Amino acid sequence: MTSITHKITRAANQLQEKNSTDVPIKERIAACFVLNRMDLLPRGHEDVVDSWLLLGEWQLDVRIIKMNYMHKIV
């Protein structure tokens, strides 16, 4: 697991547990995609396509987590 996938997984766990997180915006957006919870996108980033594009190369990390590390999301 790379440092980025670890950060995203940690953010996803925080969102899953309490519907909030104190991580940077990009990590939160990535976590929302991992969880498939677009309702938790940060204010001002509600457009799903724009948010996905904002992730840039992190899109691959989201896909890797979805394929290989969902068992790490509590």
mmCIF file of C-alpha atoms in Angstrom:
data_model
loop_
_atom_site.group_PDB
_atom_site.id
_atom_site.type_symbol
_atom_site.label_atom_id
_atom_site.label_comp_id
_atom_site.label_asym_id
_atom_site.label_seq_id
_atom_site.Cartn_x
_atom_site.Cartn_y
_atom_site.Cartn_z
ATOM 1 C CA MET A 1 0.000 0.000 0.000
ATOM 2 C CA THR A 2 1.459 3.372 -1.010
ATOM 3 C CA SER A 3 1.389 6.437 1.215
ATOM 4 C CA ILE A 4 -1.416 7.896 -0.918
ATOM 5 C CA THR A 5 -3.579 4.784 -0.693
ATOM 6 C CA HIS A 6 -2.924 4.723 3.051
ATOM 7 C CA LYS A 7 -4.025 8.374 3.404
ATOM 8 C CA ILE A 8 -7.166 7.760 1.355
ATOM 9 C CA THR A 9 -8.004 4.603 3.306
ATOM 10 C CA ARG A 10 -7.570 6.458 6.605
ATOM 11 C CA ALA A 11 -9.843 9.263 5.379
ATOM 12 C CA ALA A 12 -12.440 6.725 4.194
ATOM 13 C CA ASN A 13 -12.448 5.083 7.614
ATOM 14 C CA GLN A 14 -12.961 8.440 9.317
ATOM 15 C CA LEU A 15 -15.823 9.286 6.980
ATOM 16 C CA GLN A 16 -17.357 5.850 7.438
ATOM 17 C CA GLU A 17 -17.204 6.110 11.240
ATOM 18 C CA LYS A 18 -18.382 9.673 11.794
ATOM 19 C CA ASN A 19 -19.374 11.220 8.437
ATOM 20 C CA SER A 20 -16.571 13.754 8.824
ATOM 21 C CA THR A 21 -12.828 13.993 8.605
ATOM 22 C CA ASP A 22 -10.164 16.615 9.156
ATOM 23 C CA VAL A 23 -7.985 15.558 6.218
ATOM 24 C CA PRO A 24 -7.190 17.770 3.213
ATOM 25 C CA ILE A 25 -9.908 18.221 0.588
ATOM 26 C CA LYS A 26 -8.303 15.949 -2.014
ATOM 27 C CA GLU A 27 -8.086 13.057 0.474
ATOM 28 C CA ARG A 28 -11.721 13.559 1.471
ATOM 29 C CA ILE A 29 -12.869 13.599 -2.139
ATOM 30 C CA ALA A 30 -10.921 10.413 -2.856
ATOM 31 C CA ALA A 31 -12.432 8.793 0.242
ATOM 32 C CA CYS A 32 -15.928 9.696 -0.949
ATOM 33 C CA PHE A 33 -15.263 7.869 -4.208
ATOM 34 C CA VAL A 34 -13.869 4.845 -2.368
ATOM 35 C CA LEU A 35 -17.009 4.724 -0.231
ATOM 36 C CA ASN A 36 -19.308 5.629 -3.136
ATOM 37 C CA ARG A 37 -20.723 8.380 -0.911
ATOM 38 C CA MET A 38 -21.074 11.467 -3.067
ATOM 39 C CA ASP A 39 -23.321 12.976 -0.392
ATOM 40 C CA LEU A 40 -20.174 13.438 1.740
ATOM 41 C CA LEU A 41 -18.257 15.486 -0.828
ATOM 42 C CA PRO A 42 -16.965 18.739 0.679
ATOM 43 C CA ARG A 43 -18.985 21.904 0.247
ATOM 44 C CA GLY A 44 -18.076 23.528 -3.043
ATOM 45 C CA HIS A 45 -17.040 20.214 -4.568
ATOM 46 C CA GLU A 46 -20.467 18.635 -5.041
ATOM 47 C CA ASP A 47 -20.096 18.196 -8.804
ATOM 48 C CA VAL A 48 -19.052 14.565 -9.155
ATOM 49 C CA VAL A 49 -17.275 14.917 -12.500
ATOM 50 C CA ASP A 50 -15.306 17.986 -11.393
ATOM 51 C CA SER A 51 -14.359 16.236 -8.171
ATOM 52 C CA TRP A 52 -13.211 13.112 -10.031
ATOM 53 C CA LEU A 53 -11.099 15.241 -12.388
ATOM 54 C CA LEU A 54 -9.602 17.121 -9.425
ATOM 55 C CA LEU A 55 -8.135 13.845 -8.180
ATOM 56 C CA GLY A 56 -5.894 13.568 -11.242
ATOM 57 C CA GLU A 57 -3.374 10.760 -10.742
ATOM 58 C CA TRP A 58 -5.074 9.843 -7.446
ATOM 59 C CA GLN A 59 -7.870 8.325 -9.555
ATOM 60 C CA LEU A 60 -5.641 5.280 -9.938
ATOM 61 C CA ASP A 61 -5.222 5.040 -6.144
ATOM 62 C CA VAL A 62 -8.998 5.120 -5.712
ATOM 63 C CA ARG A 63 -9.345 2.292 -8.211
ATOM 64 C CA ILE A 64 -6.582 0.269 -6.531
ATOM 65 C CA ILE A 65 -8.283 0.635 -3.148
ATOM 66 C CA LYS A 66 -11.648 -0.376 -4.624
ATOM 67 C CA MET A 67 -10.093 -3.485 -6.202
ATOM 68 C CA ASN A 68 -7.660 -4.575 -3.482
ATOM 69 C CA TYR A 69 -8.092 -2.833 -0.132
ATOM 70 C CA MET A 70 -11.787 -2.487 0.685
ATOM 71 C CA HIS A 71 -11.235 -4.978 3.489
ATOM 72 C CA LYS A 72 -9.250 -2.223 5.247
ATOM 73 C CA ILE A 73 -12.322 0.013 5.391
ATOM 74 C CA VAL A 74 -14.178 -0.607 8.652
#
